[in-house]
Amino acid sequence: KEGLQLEVLQAAVHAFETEAVKPISSLPRGEPRLRGFFDAWLAWGRDSPNPGGCPLMSASVELDDRPGAVRDLLVSSRRQMLAFIEKAAQLAIEEGHFRADLDLQQFAFEAFAASLGFHHAHRLLKDPQAELRMRNALERLIQWAKPTT
């Protein structure tokens, strides 16, 4: 059973990378690439054909307190996701789009929290405003990250 769970989770991680991460690599570094990622991430969660929605989000709830190889893979993929967001924000700093003193870990945490909130509102609560709420949260986050002039 664990082997099958690992395969399913690895396939989900690969699909996310293929559908949400790789397509944005051609976008300009910094804020445009980060916005592209947020759009792709939202589409991934919104348009998931899985009956349970995003398999990574579903697994996060199911496995958060179960030790083992499947949880370890999930934790690794979620840490990579946070690191990816941090790196994208760092590139936005280097491009002058975000302020130099931006707390990258806080930025990634809040972006991820917006995604978790979206999935909860969209899948469980069937909130028709879920997508708008996530977009608003991410826009506020981006505006907070920008240099003050």
mmCIF file with all atom_site columns, N, CA, C and O in Angstrom, residues 84-119:
data_model
loop_
_atom_site.group_PDB
_atom_site.id
_atom_site.type_symbol
_atom_site.label_atom_id
_atom_site.label_alt_id
_atom_site.label_comp_id
_atom_site.label_asym_id
_atom_site.label_entity_id
_atom_site.label_seq_id
_atom_site.pdbx_PDB_ins_code
_atom_site.Cartn_x
_atom_site.Cartn_y
_atom_site.Cartn_z
_atom_site.occupancy
_atom_site.B_iso_or_equiv
_atom_site.pdbx_formal_charge
_atom_site.auth_seq_id
_atom_site.auth_comp_id
_atom_site.auth_asym_id
_atom_site.auth_atom_id
_atom_site.pdbx_PDB_model_num
ATOM 1   N N  . PHE A 1 84  ? 10.840  27.357 -3.351  1.00 0.00 ? 84  PHE A N  1
ATOM 2   C CA . PHE A 1 84  ? 10.617  27.900 -4.689  1.00 0.00 ? 84  PHE A CA 1
ATOM 3   C C  . PHE A 1 84  ? 10.013  29.304 -4.601  1.00 0.00 ? 84  PHE A C  1
ATOM 4   O O  . PHE A 1 84  ? 10.437  30.222 -5.303  1.00 0.00 ? 84  PHE A O  1
ATOM 5   N N  . ILE A 1 85  ? 9.018   29.472 -3.729  1.00 0.00 ? 85  ILE A N  1
ATOM 6   C CA . ILE A 1 85  ? 8.387   30.781 -3.562  1.00 0.00 ? 85  ILE A CA 1
ATOM 7   C C  . ILE A 1 85  ? 9.399   31.777 -3.001  1.00 0.00 ? 85  ILE A C  1
ATOM 8   O O  . ILE A 1 85  ? 9.470   32.926 -3.457  1.00 0.00 ? 85  ILE A O  1
ATOM 9   N N  . GLU A 1 86  ? 10.183  31.345 -2.036  1.00 0.00 ? 86  GLU A N  1
ATOM 10  C CA . GLU A 1 86  ? 11.212  32.219 -1.472  1.00 0.00 ? 86  GLU A CA 1
ATOM 11  C C  . GLU A 1 86  ? 12.203  32.650 -2.553  1.00 0.00 ? 86  GLU A C  1
ATOM 12  O O  . GLU A 1 86  ? 12.581  33.821 -2.632  1.00 0.00 ? 86  GLU A O  1
ATOM 13  N N  . LYS A 1 87  ? 12.629  31.713 -3.382  1.00 0.00 ? 87  LYS A N  1
ATOM 14  C CA . LYS A 1 87  ? 13.584  32.021 -4.456  1.00 0.00 ? 87  LYS A CA 1
ATOM 15  C C  . LYS A 1 87  ? 12.973  32.999 -5.462  1.00 0.00 ? 87  LYS A C  1
ATOM 16  O O  . LYS A 1 87  ? 13.629  33.942 -5.912  1.00 0.00 ? 87  LYS A O  1
ATOM 17  N N  . ALA A 1 88  ? 11.705  32.773 -5.799  1.00 0.00 ? 88  ALA A N  1
ATOM 18  C CA . ALA A 1 88  ? 11.027  33.678 -6.726  1.00 0.00 ? 88  ALA A CA 1
ATOM 19  C C  . ALA A 1 88  ? 10.946  35.087 -6.137  1.00 0.00 ? 88  ALA A C  1
ATOM 20  O O  . ALA A 1 88  ? 11.150  36.089 -6.845  1.00 0.00 ? 88  ALA A O  1
ATOM 21  N N  . ALA A 1 89  ? 10.669  35.180 -4.843  1.00 0.00 ? 89  ALA A N  1
ATOM 22  C CA . ALA A 1 89  ? 10.620  36.487 -4.184  1.00 0.00 ? 89  ALA A CA 1
ATOM 23  C C  . ALA A 1 89  ? 12.015  37.109 -4.128  1.00 0.00 ? 89  ALA A C  1
ATOM 24  O O  . ALA A 1 89  ? 12.167  38.326 -4.295  1.00 0.00 ? 89  ALA A O  1
ATOM 25  N N  . GLN A 1 90  ? 13.039  36.288 -3.924  1.00 0.00 ? 90  GLN A N  1
ATOM 26  C CA . GLN A 1 90  ? 14.420  36.787 -3.921  1.00 0.00 ? 90  GLN A CA 1
ATOM 27  C C  . GLN A 1 90  ? 14.775  37.367 -5.291  1.00 0.00 ? 90  GLN A C  1
ATOM 28  O O  . GLN A 1 90  ? 15.409  38.425 -5.384  1.00 0.00 ? 90  GLN A O  1
ATOM 29  N N  . LEU A 1 91  ? 14.356  36.699 -6.338  1.00 0.00 ? 91  LEU A N  1
ATOM 30  C CA . LEU A 1 91  ? 14.592  37.220 -7.693  1.00 0.00 ? 91  LEU A CA 1
ATOM 31  C C  . LEU A 1 91  ? 13.856  38.540 -7.898  1.00 0.00 ? 91  LEU A C  1
ATOM 32  O O  . LEU A 1 91  ? 14.365  39.440 -8.564  1.00 0.00 ? 91  LEU A O  1
ATOM 33  N N  . ALA A 1 92  ? 12.657  38.654 -7.307  1.00 0.00 ? 92  ALA A N  1
ATOM 34  C CA . ALA A 1 92  ? 11.908  39.913 -7.394  1.00 0.00 ? 92  ALA A CA 1
ATOM 35  C C  . ALA A 1 92  ? 12.655  41.033 -6.665  1.00 0.00 ? 92  ALA A C  1
ATOM 36  O O  . ALA A 1 92  ? 12.639  42.182 -7.105  1.00 0.00 ? 92  ALA A O  1
ATOM 37  N N  . ILE A 1 93  ? 13.321  40.692 -5.573  1.00 0.00 ? 93  ILE A N  1
ATOM 38  C CA . ILE A 1 93  ? 14.159  41.677 -4.876  1.00 0.00 ? 93  ILE A CA 1
ATOM 39  C C  . ILE A 1 93  ? 15.307  42.092 -5.782  1.00 0.00 ? 93  ILE A C  1
ATOM 40  O O  . ILE A 1 93  ? 15.587  43.283 -5.962  1.00 0.00 ? 93  ILE A O  1
ATOM 41  N N  . GLU A 1 94  ? 15.978  41.111 -6.367  1.00 0.00 ? 94  GLU A N  1
ATOM 42  C CA . GLU A 1 94  ? 17.123  41.395 -7.242  1.00 0.00 ? 94  GLU A CA 1
ATOM 43  C C  . GLU A 1 94  ? 16.731  42.229 -8.450  1.00 0.00 ? 94  GLU A C  1
ATOM 44  O O  . GLU A 1 94  ? 17.537  43.034 -8.935  1.00 0.00 ? 94  GLU A O  1
ATOM 45  N N  . GLU A 1 95  ? 15.504  42.065 -8.918  1.00 0.00 ? 95  GLU A N  1
ATOM 46  C CA . GLU A 1 95  ? 15.018  42.838 -10.073 1.00 0.00 ? 95  GLU A CA 1
ATOM 47  C C  . GLU A 1 95  ? 14.504  44.214 -9.665  1.00 0.00 ? 95  GLU A C  1
ATOM 48  O O  . GLU A 1 95  ? 14.120  45.009 -10.509 1.00 0.00 ? 95  GLU A O  1
ATOM 49  N N  . GLY A 1 96  ? 14.468  44.478 -8.352  1.00 0.00 ? 96  GLY A N  1
ATOM 50  C CA . GLY A 1 96  ? 13.981  45.768 -7.863  1.00 0.00 ? 96  GLY A CA 1
ATOM 51  C C  . GLY A 1 96  ? 12.463  45.836 -7.730  1.00 0.00 ? 96  GLY A C  1
ATOM 52  O O  . GLY A 1 96  ? 11.919  46.906 -7.468  1.00 0.00 ? 96  GLY A O  1
ATOM 53  N N  . HIS A 1 97  ? 11.790  44.709 -7.910  1.00 0.00 ? 97  HIS A N  1
ATOM 54  C CA . HIS A 1 97  ? 10.328  44.688 -7.794  1.00 0.00 ? 97  HIS A CA 1
ATOM 55  C C  . HIS A 1 97  ? 9.861   44.639 -6.338  1.00 0.00 ? 97  HIS A C  1
ATOM 56  O O  . HIS A 1 97  ? 8.769   45.111 -6.032  1.00 0.00 ? 97  HIS A O  1
ATOM 57  N N  . PHE A 1 98  ? 10.661  44.014 -5.480  1.00 0.00 ? 98  PHE A N  1
ATOM 58  C CA . PHE A 1 98  ? 10.330  43.878 -4.058  1.00 0.00 ? 98  PHE A CA 1
ATOM 59  C C  . PHE A 1 98  ? 11.415  44.562 -3.246  1.00 0.00 ? 98  PHE A C  1
ATOM 60  O O  . PHE A 1 98  ? 12.551  44.721 -3.692  1.00 0.00 ? 98  PHE A O  1
ATOM 61  N N  . ARG A 1 99  ? 11.062  44.937 -2.040  1.00 0.00 ? 99  ARG A N  1
ATOM 62  C CA . ARG A 1 99  ? 12.007  45.649 -1.177  1.00 0.00 ? 99  ARG A CA 1
ATOM 63  C C  . ARG A 1 99  ? 13.094  44.700 -0.664  1.00 0.00 ? 99  ARG A C  1
ATOM 64  O O  . ARG A 1 99  ? 12.870  43.497 -0.490  1.00 0.00 ? 99  ARG A O  1
ATOM 65  N N  . ALA A 1 100 ? 14.240  45.254 -0.422  1.00 0.00 ? 100 ALA A N  1
ATOM 66  C CA . ALA A 1 100 ? 15.419  44.463 -0.051  1.00 0.00 ? 100 ALA A CA 1
ATOM 67  C C  . ALA A 1 100 ? 15.282  43.792 1.309   1.00 0.00 ? 100 ALA A C  1
ATOM 68  O O  . ALA A 1 100 ? 15.886  42.746 1.542   1.00 0.00 ? 100 ALA A O  1
ATOM 69  N N  . ASP A 1 101 ? 14.496  44.369 2.202   1.00 0.00 ? 101 ASP A N  1
ATOM 70  C CA . ASP A 1 101 ? 14.382  43.799 3.540   1.00 0.00 ? 101 ASP A CA 1
ATOM 71  C C  . ASP A 1 101 ? 13.199  42.834 3.689   1.00 0.00 ? 101 ASP A C  1
ATOM 72  O O  . ASP A 1 101 ? 12.809  42.484 4.794   1.00 0.00 ? 101 ASP A O  1
ATOM 73  N N  . LEU A 1 102 ? 12.644  42.387 2.574   1.00 0.00 ? 102 LEU A N  1
ATOM 74  C CA . LEU A 1 102 ? 11.494  41.483 2.607   1.00 0.00 ? 102 LEU A CA 1
ATOM 75  C C  . LEU A 1 102 ? 11.855  40.187 3.335   1.00 0.00 ? 102 LEU A C  1
ATOM 76  O O  . LEU A 1 102 ? 12.896  39.584 3.072   1.00 0.00 ? 102 LEU A O  1
ATOM 77  N N  . ASP A 1 103 ? 11.016  39.775 4.244   1.00 0.00 ? 103 ASP A N  1
ATOM 78  C CA . ASP A 1 103 ? 11.174  38.502 4.945   1.00 0.00 ? 103 ASP A CA 1
ATOM 79  C C  . ASP A 1 103 ? 10.666  37.409 3.998   1.00 0.00 ? 103 ASP A C  1
ATOM 80  O O  . ASP A 1 103 ? 9.453   37.214 3.851   1.00 0.00 ? 103 ASP A O  1
ATOM 81  N N  . LEU A 1 104 ? 11.593  36.732 3.348   1.00 0.00 ? 104 LEU A N  1
ATOM 82  C CA . LEU A 1 104 ? 11.245  35.742 2.322   1.00 0.00 ? 104 LEU A CA 1
ATOM 83  C C  . LEU A 1 104 ? 10.434  34.581 2.891   1.00 0.00 ? 104 LEU A C  1
ATOM 84  O O  . LEU A 1 104 ? 9.498   34.094 2.241   1.00 0.00 ? 104 LEU A O  1
ATOM 85  N N  . GLN A 1 105 ? 10.785  34.141 4.084   1.00 0.00 ? 105 GLN A N  1
ATOM 86  C CA . GLN A 1 105 ? 10.044  33.033 4.686   1.00 0.00 ? 105 GLN A CA 1
ATOM 87  C C  . GLN A 1 105 ? 8.612   33.447 5.019   1.00 0.00 ? 105 GLN A C  1
ATOM 88  O O  . GLN A 1 105 ? 7.680   32.671 4.827   1.00 0.00 ? 105 GLN A O  1
ATOM 89  N N  . GLN A 1 106 ? 8.436   34.654 5.496   1.00 0.00 ? 106 GLN A N  1
ATOM 90  C CA . GLN A 1 106 ? 7.079   35.141 5.790   1.00 0.00 ? 106 GLN A CA 1
ATOM 91  C C  . GLN A 1 106 ? 6.272   35.263 4.509   1.00 0.00 ? 106 GLN A C  1
ATOM 92  O O  . GLN A 1 106 ? 5.091   34.913 4.464   1.00 0.00 ? 106 GLN A O  1
ATOM 93  N N  . PHE A 1 107 ? 6.899   35.771 3.453   1.00 0.00 ? 107 PHE A N  1
ATOM 94  C CA . PHE A 1 107 ? 6.230   35.908 2.166   1.00 0.00 ? 107 PHE A CA 1
ATOM 95  C C  . PHE A 1 107 ? 5.748   34.538 1.678   1.00 0.00 ? 107 PHE A C  1
ATOM 96  O O  . PHE A 1 107 ? 4.587   34.385 1.285   1.00 0.00 ? 107 PHE A O  1
ATOM 97  N N  . ALA A 1 108 ? 6.629   33.543 1.712   1.00 0.00 ? 108 ALA A N  1
ATOM 98  C CA . ALA A 1 108 ? 6.264   32.204 1.258   1.00 0.00 ? 108 ALA A CA 1
ATOM 99  C C  . ALA A 1 108 ? 5.170   31.605 2.145   1.00 0.00 ? 108 ALA A C  1
ATOM 100 O O  . ALA A 1 108 ? 4.234   30.972 1.647   1.00 0.00 ? 108 ALA A O  1
ATOM 101 N N  . PHE A 1 109 ? 5.292   31.807 3.444   1.00 0.00 ? 109 PHE A N  1
ATOM 102 C CA . PHE A 1 109 ? 4.284   31.298 4.379   1.00 0.00 ? 109 PHE A CA 1
ATOM 103 C C  . PHE A 1 109 ? 2.904   31.869 4.049   1.00 0.00 ? 109 PHE A C  1
ATOM 104 O O  . PHE A 1 109 ? 1.912   31.140 3.989   1.00 0.00 ? 109 PHE A O  1
ATOM 105 N N  . GLU A 1 110 ? 2.833   33.169 3.848   1.00 0.00 ? 110 GLU A N  1
ATOM 106 C CA . GLU A 1 110 ? 1.541   33.796 3.587   1.00 0.00 ? 110 GLU A CA 1
ATOM 107 C C  . GLU A 1 110 ? 0.973   33.396 2.227   1.00 0.00 ? 110 GLU A C  1
ATOM 108 O O  . GLU A 1 110 ? -0.242  33.226 2.086   1.00 0.00 ? 110 GLU A O  1
ATOM 109 N N  . ALA A 1 111 ? 1.836   33.234 1.236   1.00 0.00 ? 111 ALA A N  1
ATOM 110 C CA . ALA A 1 111 ? 1.359   32.761 -0.071  1.00 0.00 ? 111 ALA A CA 1
ATOM 111 C C  . ALA A 1 111 ? 0.782   31.355 0.061   1.00 0.00 ? 111 ALA A C  1
ATOM 112 O O  . ALA A 1 111 ? -0.290  31.054 -0.470  1.00 0.00 ? 111 ALA A O  1
ATOM 113 N N  . PHE A 1 112 ? 1.489   30.507 0.780   1.00 0.00 ? 112 PHE A N  1
ATOM 114 C CA . PHE A 1 112 ? 1.029   29.133 0.977   1.00 0.00 ? 112 PHE A CA 1
ATOM 115 C C  . PHE A 1 112 ? -0.266  29.125 1.794   1.00 0.00 ? 112 PHE A C  1
ATOM 116 O O  . PHE A 1 112 ? -1.188  28.359 1.511   1.00 0.00 ? 112 PHE A O  1
ATOM 117 N N  . ALA A 1 113 ? -0.352  29.987 2.798   1.00 0.00 ? 113 ALA A N  1
ATOM 118 C CA . ALA A 1 113 ? -1.563  30.075 3.611   1.00 0.00 ? 113 ALA A CA 1
ATOM 119 C C  . ALA A 1 113 ? -2.761  30.497 2.758   1.00 0.00 ? 113 ALA A C  1
ATOM 120 O O  . ALA A 1 113 ? -3.877  29.994 2.943   1.00 0.00 ? 113 ALA A O  1
ATOM 121 N N  . ALA A 1 114 ? -2.550  31.398 1.811   1.00 0.00 ? 114 ALA A N  1
ATOM 122 C CA . ALA A 1 114 ? -3.629  31.811 0.909   1.00 0.00 ? 114 ALA A CA 1
ATOM 123 C C  . ALA A 1 114 ? -4.108  30.623 0.080   1.00 0.00 ? 114 ALA A C  1
ATOM 124 O O  . ALA A 1 114 ? -5.311  30.454 -0.141  1.00 0.00 ? 114 ALA A O  1
ATOM 125 N N  . SER A 1 115 ? -3.173  29.794 -0.365  1.00 0.00 ? 115 SER A N  1
ATOM 126 C CA . SER A 1 115 ? -3.549  28.616 -1.136  1.00 0.00 ? 115 SER A CA 1
ATOM 127 C C  . SER A 1 115 ? -4.345  27.629 -0.295  1.00 0.00 ? 115 SER A C  1
ATOM 128 O O  . SER A 1 115 ? -5.354  27.076 -0.739  1.00 0.00 ? 115 SER A O  1
ATOM 129 N N  . LEU A 1 116 ? -3.914  27.420 0.940   1.00 0.00 ? 116 LEU A N  1
ATOM 130 C CA . LEU A 1 116 ? -4.659  26.530 1.838   1.00 0.00 ? 116 LEU A CA 1
ATOM 131 C C  . LEU A 1 116 ? -6.070  27.067 2.069   1.00 0.00 ? 116 LEU A C  1
ATOM 132 O O  . LEU A 1 116 ? -7.045  26.309 2.051   1.00 0.00 ? 116 LEU A O  1
ATOM 133 N N  . GLY A 1 117 ? -6.180  28.366 2.282   1.00 0.00 ? 117 GLY A N  1
ATOM 134 C CA . GLY A 1 117 ? -7.488  28.984 2.467   1.00 0.00 ? 117 GLY A CA 1
ATOM 135 C C  . GLY A 1 117 ? -8.359  28.840 1.240   1.00 0.00 ? 117 GLY A C  1
ATOM 136 O O  . GLY A 1 117 ? -9.568  28.575 1.341   1.00 0.00 ? 117 GLY A O  1
ATOM 137 N N  . PHE A 1 118 ? -7.752  28.997 0.056   1.00 0.00 ? 118 PHE A N  1
ATOM 138 C CA . PHE A 1 118 ? -8.503  28.828 -1.188  1.00 0.00 ? 118 PHE A CA 1
ATOM 139 C C  . PHE A 1 118 ? -9.064  27.416 -1.288  1.00 0.00 ? 118 PHE A C  1
ATOM 140 O O  . PHE A 1 118 ? -10.240 27.224 -1.586  1.00 0.00 ? 118 PHE A O  1
ATOM 141 N N  . HIS A 1 119 ? -8.228  26.431 -1.049  1.00 0.00 ? 119 HIS A N  1
ATOM 142 C CA . HIS A 1 119 ? -8.686  25.039 -1.172  1.00 0.00 ? 119 HIS A CA 1
ATOM 143 C C  . HIS A 1 119 ? -9.820  24.745 -0.186  1.00 0.00 ? 119 HIS A C  1
ATOM 144 O O  . HIS A 1 119 ? -10.790 24.081 -0.544  1.00 0.00 ? 119 HIS A O  1
#
